[in-house]
Coordinates of C-alpha atoms in Angstrom, one line a residue:
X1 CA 119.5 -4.3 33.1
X2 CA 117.0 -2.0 31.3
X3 CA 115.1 -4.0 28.7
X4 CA 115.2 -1.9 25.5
X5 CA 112.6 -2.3 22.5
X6 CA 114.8 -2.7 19.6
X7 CA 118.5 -3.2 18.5
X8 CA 120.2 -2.1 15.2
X9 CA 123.3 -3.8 13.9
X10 CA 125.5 -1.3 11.8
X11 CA 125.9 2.3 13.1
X12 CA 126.7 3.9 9.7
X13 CA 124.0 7.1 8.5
X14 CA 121.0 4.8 8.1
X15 CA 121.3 2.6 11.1
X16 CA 122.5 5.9 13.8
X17 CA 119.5 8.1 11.8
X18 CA 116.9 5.1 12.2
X19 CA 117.5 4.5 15.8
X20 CA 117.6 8.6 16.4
X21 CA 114.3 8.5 14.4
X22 CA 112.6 5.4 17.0
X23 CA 113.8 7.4 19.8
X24 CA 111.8 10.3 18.7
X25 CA 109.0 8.1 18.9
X26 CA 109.6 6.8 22.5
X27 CA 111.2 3.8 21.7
X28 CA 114.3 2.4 23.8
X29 CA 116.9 1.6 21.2
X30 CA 120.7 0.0 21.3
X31 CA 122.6 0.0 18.8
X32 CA 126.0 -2.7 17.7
X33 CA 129.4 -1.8 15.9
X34 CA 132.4 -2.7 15.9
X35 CA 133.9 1.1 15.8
X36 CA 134.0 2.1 19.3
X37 CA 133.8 5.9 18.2
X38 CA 130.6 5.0 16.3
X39 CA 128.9 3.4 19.2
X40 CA 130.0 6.2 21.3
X41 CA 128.8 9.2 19.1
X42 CA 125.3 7.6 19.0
X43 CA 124.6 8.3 22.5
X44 CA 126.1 12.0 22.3
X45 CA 123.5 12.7 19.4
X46 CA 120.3 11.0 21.1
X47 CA 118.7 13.6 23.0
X48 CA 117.7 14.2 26.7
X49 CA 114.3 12.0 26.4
X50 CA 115.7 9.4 24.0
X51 CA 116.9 6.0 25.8
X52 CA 119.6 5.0 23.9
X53 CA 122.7 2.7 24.6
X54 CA 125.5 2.0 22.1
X55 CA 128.0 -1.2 22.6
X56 CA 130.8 -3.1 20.6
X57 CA 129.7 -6.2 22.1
X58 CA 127.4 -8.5 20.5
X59 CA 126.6 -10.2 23.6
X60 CA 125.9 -7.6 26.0
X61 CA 123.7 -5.7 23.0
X62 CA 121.9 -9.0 23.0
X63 CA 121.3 -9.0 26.8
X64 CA 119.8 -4.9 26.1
X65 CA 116.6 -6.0 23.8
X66 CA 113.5 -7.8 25.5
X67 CA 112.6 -10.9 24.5
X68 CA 111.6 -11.7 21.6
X69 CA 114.5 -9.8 20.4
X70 CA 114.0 -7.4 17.7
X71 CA 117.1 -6.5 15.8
X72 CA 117.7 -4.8 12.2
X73 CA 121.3 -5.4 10.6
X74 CA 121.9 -2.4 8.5
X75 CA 125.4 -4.0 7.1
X76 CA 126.7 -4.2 3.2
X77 CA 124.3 -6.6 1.4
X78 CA 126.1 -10.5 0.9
X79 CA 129.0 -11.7 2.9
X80 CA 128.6 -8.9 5.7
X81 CA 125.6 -10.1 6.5
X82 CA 126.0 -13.4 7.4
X83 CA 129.2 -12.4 9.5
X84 CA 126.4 -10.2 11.6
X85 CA 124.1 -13.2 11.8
X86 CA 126.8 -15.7 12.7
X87 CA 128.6 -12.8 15.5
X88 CA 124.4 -12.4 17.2
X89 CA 123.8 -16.5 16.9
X90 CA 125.5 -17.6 20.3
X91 CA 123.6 -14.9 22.3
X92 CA 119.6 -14.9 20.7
X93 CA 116.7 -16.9 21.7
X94 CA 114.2 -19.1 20.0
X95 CA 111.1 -16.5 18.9
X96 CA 113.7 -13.9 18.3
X97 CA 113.3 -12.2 15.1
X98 CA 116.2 -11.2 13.1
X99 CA 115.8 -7.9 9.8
X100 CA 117.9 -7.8 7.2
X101 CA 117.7 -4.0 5.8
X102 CA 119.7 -3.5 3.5
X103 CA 119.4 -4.5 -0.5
X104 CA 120.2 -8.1 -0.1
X105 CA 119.6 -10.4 -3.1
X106 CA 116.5 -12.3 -2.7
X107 CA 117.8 -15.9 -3.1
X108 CA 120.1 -14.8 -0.5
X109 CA 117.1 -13.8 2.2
X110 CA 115.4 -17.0 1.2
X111 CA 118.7 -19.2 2.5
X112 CA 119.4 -17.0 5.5
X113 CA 115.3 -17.8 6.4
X114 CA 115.3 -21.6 6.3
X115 CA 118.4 -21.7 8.1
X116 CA 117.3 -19.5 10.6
X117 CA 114.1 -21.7 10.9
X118 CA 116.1 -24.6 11.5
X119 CA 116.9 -22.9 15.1
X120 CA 113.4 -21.1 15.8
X121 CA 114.6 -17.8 14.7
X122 CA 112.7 -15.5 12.6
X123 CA 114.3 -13.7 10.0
X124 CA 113.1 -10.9 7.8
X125 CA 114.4 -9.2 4.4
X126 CA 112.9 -5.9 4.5
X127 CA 113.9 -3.2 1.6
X128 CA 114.2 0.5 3.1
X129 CA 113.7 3.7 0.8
X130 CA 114.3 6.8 1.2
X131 CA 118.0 7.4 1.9
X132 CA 119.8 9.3 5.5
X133 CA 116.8 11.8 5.5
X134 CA 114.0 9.1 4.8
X135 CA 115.7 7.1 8.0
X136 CA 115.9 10.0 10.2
X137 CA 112.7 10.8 9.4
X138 CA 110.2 8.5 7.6
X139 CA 111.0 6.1 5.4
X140 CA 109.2 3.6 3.3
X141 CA 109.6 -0.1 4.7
X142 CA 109.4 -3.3 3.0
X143 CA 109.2 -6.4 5.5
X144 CA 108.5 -10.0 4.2
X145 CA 109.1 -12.7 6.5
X146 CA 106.8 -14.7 9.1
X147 CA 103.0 -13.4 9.7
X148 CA 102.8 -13.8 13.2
X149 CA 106.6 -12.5 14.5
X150 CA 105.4 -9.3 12.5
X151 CA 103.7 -8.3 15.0
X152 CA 107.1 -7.8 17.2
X153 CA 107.6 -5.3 14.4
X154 CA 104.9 -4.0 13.9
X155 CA 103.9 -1.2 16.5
X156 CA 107.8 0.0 15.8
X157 CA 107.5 0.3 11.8
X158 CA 104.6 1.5 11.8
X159 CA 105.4 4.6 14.0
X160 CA 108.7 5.2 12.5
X161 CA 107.2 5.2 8.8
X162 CA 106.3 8.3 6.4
X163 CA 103.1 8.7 6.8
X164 CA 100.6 9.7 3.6
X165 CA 97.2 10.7 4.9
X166 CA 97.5 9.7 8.4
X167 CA 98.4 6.1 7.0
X168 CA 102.0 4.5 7.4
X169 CA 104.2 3.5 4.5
X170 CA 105.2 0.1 5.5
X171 CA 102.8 -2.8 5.4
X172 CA 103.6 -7.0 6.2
X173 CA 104.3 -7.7 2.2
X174 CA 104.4 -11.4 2.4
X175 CA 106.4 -14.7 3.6
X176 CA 109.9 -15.5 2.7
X177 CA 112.0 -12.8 0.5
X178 CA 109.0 -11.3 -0.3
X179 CA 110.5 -8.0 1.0
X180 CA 113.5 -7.7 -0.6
X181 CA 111.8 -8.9 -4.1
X182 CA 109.7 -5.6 -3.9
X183 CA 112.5 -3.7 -3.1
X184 CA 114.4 -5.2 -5.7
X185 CA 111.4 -3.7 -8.0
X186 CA 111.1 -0.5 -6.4
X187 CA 115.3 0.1 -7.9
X188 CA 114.4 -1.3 -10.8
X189 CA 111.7 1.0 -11.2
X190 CA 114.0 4.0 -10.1
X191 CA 116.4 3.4 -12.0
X192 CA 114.2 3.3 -15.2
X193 CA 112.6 6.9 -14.0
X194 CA 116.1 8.3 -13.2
X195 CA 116.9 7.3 -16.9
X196 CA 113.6 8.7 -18.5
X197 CA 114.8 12.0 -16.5
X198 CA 118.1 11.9 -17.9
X199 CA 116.8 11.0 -21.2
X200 CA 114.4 14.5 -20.7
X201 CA 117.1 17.0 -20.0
X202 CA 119.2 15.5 -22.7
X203 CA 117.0 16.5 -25.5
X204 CA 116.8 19.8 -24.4
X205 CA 120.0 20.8 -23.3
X206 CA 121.7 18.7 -26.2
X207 CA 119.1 18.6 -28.3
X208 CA 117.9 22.4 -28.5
X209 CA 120.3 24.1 -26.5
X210 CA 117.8 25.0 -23.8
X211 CA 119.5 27.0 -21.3
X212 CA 120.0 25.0 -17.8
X213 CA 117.6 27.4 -15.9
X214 CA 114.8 27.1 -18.3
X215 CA 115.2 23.3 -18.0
X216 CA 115.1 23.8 -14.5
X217 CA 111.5 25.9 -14.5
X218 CA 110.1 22.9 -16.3
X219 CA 111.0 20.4 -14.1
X220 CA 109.9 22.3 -10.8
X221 CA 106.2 23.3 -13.1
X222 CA 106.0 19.4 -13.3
X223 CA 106.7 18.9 -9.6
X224 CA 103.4 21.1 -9.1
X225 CA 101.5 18.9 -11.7
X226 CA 100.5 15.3 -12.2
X227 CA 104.0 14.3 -12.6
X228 CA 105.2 15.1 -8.9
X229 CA 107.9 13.1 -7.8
X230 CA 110.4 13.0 -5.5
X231 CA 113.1 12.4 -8.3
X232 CA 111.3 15.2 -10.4
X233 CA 111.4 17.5 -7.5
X234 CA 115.7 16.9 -6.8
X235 CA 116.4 17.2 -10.5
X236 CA 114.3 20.6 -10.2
X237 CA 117.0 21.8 -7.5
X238 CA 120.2 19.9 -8.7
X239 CA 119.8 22.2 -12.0
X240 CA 119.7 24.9 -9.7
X241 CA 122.9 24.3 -7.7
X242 CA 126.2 26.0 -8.5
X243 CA 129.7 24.7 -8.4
X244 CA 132.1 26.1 -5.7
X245 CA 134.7 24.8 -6.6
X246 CA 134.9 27.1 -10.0
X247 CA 132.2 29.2 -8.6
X248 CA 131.6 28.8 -12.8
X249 CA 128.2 28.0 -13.3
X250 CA 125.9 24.9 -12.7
X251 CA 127.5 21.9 -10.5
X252 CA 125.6 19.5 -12.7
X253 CA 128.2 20.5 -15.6
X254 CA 131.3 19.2 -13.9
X255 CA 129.3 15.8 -13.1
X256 CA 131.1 13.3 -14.7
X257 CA 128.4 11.1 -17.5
X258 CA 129.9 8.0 -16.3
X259 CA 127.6 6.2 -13.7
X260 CA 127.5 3.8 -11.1
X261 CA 125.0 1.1 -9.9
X262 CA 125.0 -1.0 -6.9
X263 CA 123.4 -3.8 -8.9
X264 CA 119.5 -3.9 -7.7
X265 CA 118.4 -2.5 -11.1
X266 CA 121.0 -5.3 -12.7
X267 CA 118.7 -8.2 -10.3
X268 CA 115.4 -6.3 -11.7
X269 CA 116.0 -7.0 -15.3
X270 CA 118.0 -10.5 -14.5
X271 CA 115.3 -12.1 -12.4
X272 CA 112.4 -10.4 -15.2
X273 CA 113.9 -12.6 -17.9
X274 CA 113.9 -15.9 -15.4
X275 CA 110.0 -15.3 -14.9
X276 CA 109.6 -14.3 -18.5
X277 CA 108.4 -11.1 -17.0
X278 CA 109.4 -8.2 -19.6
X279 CA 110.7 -4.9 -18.1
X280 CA 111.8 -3.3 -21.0
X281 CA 112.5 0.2 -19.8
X282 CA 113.6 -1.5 -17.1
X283 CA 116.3 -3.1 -19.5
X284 CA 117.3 0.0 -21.3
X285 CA 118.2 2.2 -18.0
X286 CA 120.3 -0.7 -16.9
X287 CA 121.8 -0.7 -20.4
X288 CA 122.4 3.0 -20.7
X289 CA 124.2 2.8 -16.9
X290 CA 126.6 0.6 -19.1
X291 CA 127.4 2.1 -22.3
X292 CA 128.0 5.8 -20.3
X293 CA 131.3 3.5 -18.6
X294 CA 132.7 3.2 -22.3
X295 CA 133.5 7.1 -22.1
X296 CA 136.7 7.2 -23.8
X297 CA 134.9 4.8 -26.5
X298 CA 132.2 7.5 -27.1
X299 CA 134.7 10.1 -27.3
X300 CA 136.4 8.3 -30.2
X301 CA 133.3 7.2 -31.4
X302 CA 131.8 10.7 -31.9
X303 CA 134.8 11.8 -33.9
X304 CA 133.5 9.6 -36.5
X305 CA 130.1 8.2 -36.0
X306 CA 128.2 11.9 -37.5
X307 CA 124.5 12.8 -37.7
X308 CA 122.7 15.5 -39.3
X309 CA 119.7 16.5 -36.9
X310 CA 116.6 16.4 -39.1
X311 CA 114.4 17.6 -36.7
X312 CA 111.3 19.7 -37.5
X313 CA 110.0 20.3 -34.4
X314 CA 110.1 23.9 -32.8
X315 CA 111.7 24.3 -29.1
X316 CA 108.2 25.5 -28.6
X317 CA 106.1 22.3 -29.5
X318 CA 108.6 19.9 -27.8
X319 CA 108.1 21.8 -24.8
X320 CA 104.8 21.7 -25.1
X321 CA 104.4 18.0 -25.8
X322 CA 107.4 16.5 -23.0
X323 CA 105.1 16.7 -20.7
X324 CA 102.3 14.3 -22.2
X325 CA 104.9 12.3 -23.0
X326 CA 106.7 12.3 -20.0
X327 CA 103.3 11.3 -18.2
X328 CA 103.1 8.1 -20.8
X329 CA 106.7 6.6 -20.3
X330 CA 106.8 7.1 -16.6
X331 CA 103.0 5.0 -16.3
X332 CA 104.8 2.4 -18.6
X333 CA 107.6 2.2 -16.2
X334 CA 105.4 1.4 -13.1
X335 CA 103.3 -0.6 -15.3
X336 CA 106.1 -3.1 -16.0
X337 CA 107.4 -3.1 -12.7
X338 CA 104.0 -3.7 -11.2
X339 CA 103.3 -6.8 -13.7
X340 CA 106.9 -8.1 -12.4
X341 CA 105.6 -7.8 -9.0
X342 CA 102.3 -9.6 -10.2
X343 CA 103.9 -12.4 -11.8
X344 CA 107.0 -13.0 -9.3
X345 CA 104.1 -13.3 -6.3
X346 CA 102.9 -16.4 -8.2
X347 CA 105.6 -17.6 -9.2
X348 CA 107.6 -17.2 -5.5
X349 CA 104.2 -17.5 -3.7
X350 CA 104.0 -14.3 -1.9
X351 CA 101.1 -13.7 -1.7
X352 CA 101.7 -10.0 -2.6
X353 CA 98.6 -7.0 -2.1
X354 CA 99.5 -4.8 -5.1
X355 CA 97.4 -2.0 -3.3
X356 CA 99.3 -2.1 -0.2
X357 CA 103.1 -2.0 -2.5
X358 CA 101.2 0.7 -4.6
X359 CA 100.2 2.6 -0.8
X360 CA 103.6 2.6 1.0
X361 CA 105.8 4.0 -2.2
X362 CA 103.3 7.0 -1.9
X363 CA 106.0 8.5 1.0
X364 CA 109.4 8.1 2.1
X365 CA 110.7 6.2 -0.8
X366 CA 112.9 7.4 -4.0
X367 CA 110.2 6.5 -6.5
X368 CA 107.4 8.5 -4.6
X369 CA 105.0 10.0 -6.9
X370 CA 101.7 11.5 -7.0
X371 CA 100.7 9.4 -9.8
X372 CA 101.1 6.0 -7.2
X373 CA 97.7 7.3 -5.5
X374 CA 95.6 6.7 -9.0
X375 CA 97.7 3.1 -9.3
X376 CA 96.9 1.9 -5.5
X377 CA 92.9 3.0 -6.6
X378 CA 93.3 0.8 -9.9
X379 CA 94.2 -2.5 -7.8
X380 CA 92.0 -1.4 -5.3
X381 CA 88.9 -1.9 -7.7
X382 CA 90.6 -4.9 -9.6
X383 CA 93.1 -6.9 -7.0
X384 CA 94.1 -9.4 -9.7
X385 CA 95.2 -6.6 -12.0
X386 CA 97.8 -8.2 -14.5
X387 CA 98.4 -5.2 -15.8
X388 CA 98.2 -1.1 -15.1
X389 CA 97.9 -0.4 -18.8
X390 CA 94.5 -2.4 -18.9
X391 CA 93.1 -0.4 -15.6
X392 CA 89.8 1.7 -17.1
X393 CA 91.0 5.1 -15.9
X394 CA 95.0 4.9 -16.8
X395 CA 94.4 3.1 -19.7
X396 CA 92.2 6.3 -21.4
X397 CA 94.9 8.8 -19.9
X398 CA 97.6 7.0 -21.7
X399 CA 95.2 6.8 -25.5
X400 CA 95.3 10.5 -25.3
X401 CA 99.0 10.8 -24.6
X402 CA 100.3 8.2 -27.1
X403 CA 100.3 11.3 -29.9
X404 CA 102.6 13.1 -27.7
X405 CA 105.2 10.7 -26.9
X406 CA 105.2 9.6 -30.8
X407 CA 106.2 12.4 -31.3
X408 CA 108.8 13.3 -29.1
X409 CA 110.2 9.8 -29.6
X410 CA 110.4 10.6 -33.8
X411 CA 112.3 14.2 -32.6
X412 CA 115.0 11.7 -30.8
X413 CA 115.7 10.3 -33.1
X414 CA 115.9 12.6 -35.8
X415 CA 118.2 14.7 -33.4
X416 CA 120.3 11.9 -32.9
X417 CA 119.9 11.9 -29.5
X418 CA 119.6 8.7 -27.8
X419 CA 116.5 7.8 -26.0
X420 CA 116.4 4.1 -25.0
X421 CA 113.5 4.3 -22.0
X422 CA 111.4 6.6 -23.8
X423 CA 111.7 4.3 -27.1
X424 CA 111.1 1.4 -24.9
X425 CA 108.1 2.3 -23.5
X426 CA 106.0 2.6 -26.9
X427 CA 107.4 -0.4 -28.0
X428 CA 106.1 -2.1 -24.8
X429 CA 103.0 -0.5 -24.8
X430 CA 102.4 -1.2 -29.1
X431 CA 103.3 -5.3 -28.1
X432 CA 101.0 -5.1 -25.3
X433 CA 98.0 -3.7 -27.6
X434 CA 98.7 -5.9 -30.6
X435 CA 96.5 -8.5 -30.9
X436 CA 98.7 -10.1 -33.5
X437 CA 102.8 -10.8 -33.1
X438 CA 105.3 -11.5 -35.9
X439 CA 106.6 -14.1 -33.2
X440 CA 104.8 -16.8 -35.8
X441 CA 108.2 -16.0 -38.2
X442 CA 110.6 -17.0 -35.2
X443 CA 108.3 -19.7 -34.5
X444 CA 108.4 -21.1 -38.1
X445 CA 112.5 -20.2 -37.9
X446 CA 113.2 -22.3 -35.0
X447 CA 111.1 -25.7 -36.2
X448 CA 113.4 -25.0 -39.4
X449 CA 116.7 -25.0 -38.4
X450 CA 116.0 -27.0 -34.9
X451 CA 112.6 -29.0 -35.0
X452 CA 111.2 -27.1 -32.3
X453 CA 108.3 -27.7 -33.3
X454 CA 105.3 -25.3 -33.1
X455 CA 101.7 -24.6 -32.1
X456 CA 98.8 -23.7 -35.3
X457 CA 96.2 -21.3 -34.3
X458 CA 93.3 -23.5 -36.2
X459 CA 93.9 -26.4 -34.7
X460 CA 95.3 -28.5 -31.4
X461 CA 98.6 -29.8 -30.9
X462 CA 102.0 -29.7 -32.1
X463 CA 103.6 -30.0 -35.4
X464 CA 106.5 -29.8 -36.9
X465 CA 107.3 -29.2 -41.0
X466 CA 110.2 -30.1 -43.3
X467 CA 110.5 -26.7 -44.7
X468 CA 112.5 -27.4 -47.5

């Protein structure tokens, strides 16, 4: 029996589009499902110099892959993944290595590992970015797992990765759940930017009326600027797309303004508070995601709940000053996410290279952005980076666009128009500059009515006072 290189678990669009895209690269690849029609179809789309072979059986898809297996389950994240895992046990090897690539919780990859261990088999959480296209042609891969059986994965990965200057966009992040922690980040981060977006073409479709095609010429001049983005570049041509369906005007205007999550950007801001890590755009985007399900609510509520806009600023100067501002949030946002990344490798000992994270969201992924090339160069002249804000170059780019986002901030909120990541982000970046905190009030609130107790900045030790 041929002897192929790898195996995917889970023929849906990412699993069928990953294989097709290792086959490009000369790769033999098998693929597992339990739909007969989906293991079929795979071998009609390969083509006539791929080696591909689909099955329903777990057993003789096992018997396809050399040893040390290699074999990704692209399956729903929680209980579907441990069905896989318990379907593959009876037929896999010690030294086999076993990836788990969907968006699996991280406490979840850290269970699945020691258990695994316990029978010599390696198992990997690795985060994948970059959607059906990004699969079928270069994603951004996240692996964490064991050093050593990396190098099964290695050759594979790296060939199958978008590539940014010659270099591949996945790197060996660290041990344990260390991939899926990092991806866990990169959604948070996402979602945050996808908010700050939103948050954009609010204020000036809502805000100032701006007609949808002038909003549209801003957002593809940005994508030419410093503020290129994948997600800057689709919002660019979803403002351009019209509806078929009325054949009326712009799609985007039929969208209903009630979203949905999936939950990673939930984990983000959840696990931020365990490590006292703050992520407060982070927070808000999550937030807003909830408050736009309340639409009948809203409707109600904007019967009632009136503002006059008191803006002063011309359409003119807001254009002129959204895109300094723009620049400042959207640094914030990778700022916090990077500090989570910075504290959570301590605290889970990952051992994470903030470089390399910084270097393989250049391509493939959701959050790719030109700006990432100027934060991989700020860790690569200070590794131990705590923070972006505090990095020489960044730091002076964000002084001169404070004024900016001030601004457009103040013309939120005299519009009325809400604005929780762009608010957010001052407010982190004014707590992270103050040298001095009003958290001495709450200190001297919680010895009062709890004898907490509290620390003096004169003088060692702790004290407590009977207020009154």
């Amino acid at each position: 029996m041929e002897e192929f290189d790898f195996g995917i678990v889970g023929l849906g669009v990412m699993g069928r589009n990953l294989l097709l895209n290792m086959a490009d690269h000369n790769f033999s690849v098998a693929g597992l499902d339990l739909d007969a029609e989906k293991a079929a179809s795979l071998e009609k789309e390969a083509l006539e110099n791929h080696t591909i072979k689909g099955t329903t059986s777990a057993e003789e898809f096992c018997g396809l892959i050399r040893k040390p297996r290699a074999i990704m389950l692209l399956v729903p994240a929680g209980k579907p993944v441990d069905a896989a895992i318990k379907s593959l046990l009876p037929f896999l090897e010690e030294g086999d290595v076993l990836v788990d690539g969907g968006n699996s919780y991280f406490p979840d990859t850290d269970r699945r590992v020691k258990e695994l261990a316990e029978k010599g088999i390696h198992f990997f959480g690795m985060g994948i970015s970059g959607g059906e296209k990004g699969a079928r042609f270069g994603p951004s891969m996240m692996p964490g797992g064991n050093a050593e059986a990396y190098e099964r994965l290695r050759p594979i990965f790296e060939a199958v990765a978008a590539k940014v200057n010659g270099e591949p966009c996945v790197t060996y992040l660290g041990q344990g759940s260390a991939g899926n922690y990092v991806k866990m980040v990169h959604n948070g981060i996402e979602y945050a930017i996808m908010e700050l977006i939103a948050e954009t073409y609010d204020l000036l479709k809502r805000g100032y009326g701006v007609e949808d095609s002038k909003i549209q010429q801003l957002f593809a001049k940005w994508n030419e600027s410093e503020l290129s983005s994948f997600l800057v570049e689709i919002t660019s041509e979803i403002l351009e797309k019209q509806d078929e369906v009325t054949g009326k005007g712009l799609l985007l205007n039929y969208v209903s303004d009630a979203a949905k999550s999936k939950g990673t950007g939930k984990w983000t801001s959840q696990n931020a508070m365990d490590i006292q890590a703050p992520v407060p755009a982070i927070d808000a985007a999550v937030q807003m995601r909830d408050i736009s399900k309340y639409k009948e609510e809203r409707v109600e509520a904007s019967k009632v709940l009136k503002w006059k806009d008191n803006s002063e600023t011309s359409e003119e100067q807001i254009f002129e000053e959204l895109t300094d501002a723009f620049y400042f949030a959207m640094i914030n946002i990778y700022a916090q996410g990077m500090a989570q990344l910075f504290i959570a490798s301590k605290e889970y000992n990952y051992g994470l290279n903030l470089e390399e994270v910084a270097k393989i969201w250049r391509g493939g992924c959701i959050i790719r952005a030109a700006c990432l090339e100027d934060l991989r160069q700020a860790y690569t002249k200070t590794p131990e980076l705590p923070n972006l804000l505090m990095d020489e170059k960044l730091g002076k780019a964000l002084q001169e666009k404070q004024g900016a986002a001030r601004n457009v901030v103040k013309t939120f909120i005299d519009k009325g128009i809400p604005a929780a990541v762009f608010t957010s982000t001052i407010s982190y970046f004014d707590s992270y500059r103050s040298e001095i905190l009003p958290t001495n009030m709450i200190q001297a609130q919680r010895d009062y009515f709890g004898a907490h107790k509290y620390e003096r900045n004169d003088q060692e030790g702790i004290f407590h006072t009977e207020w009154v």
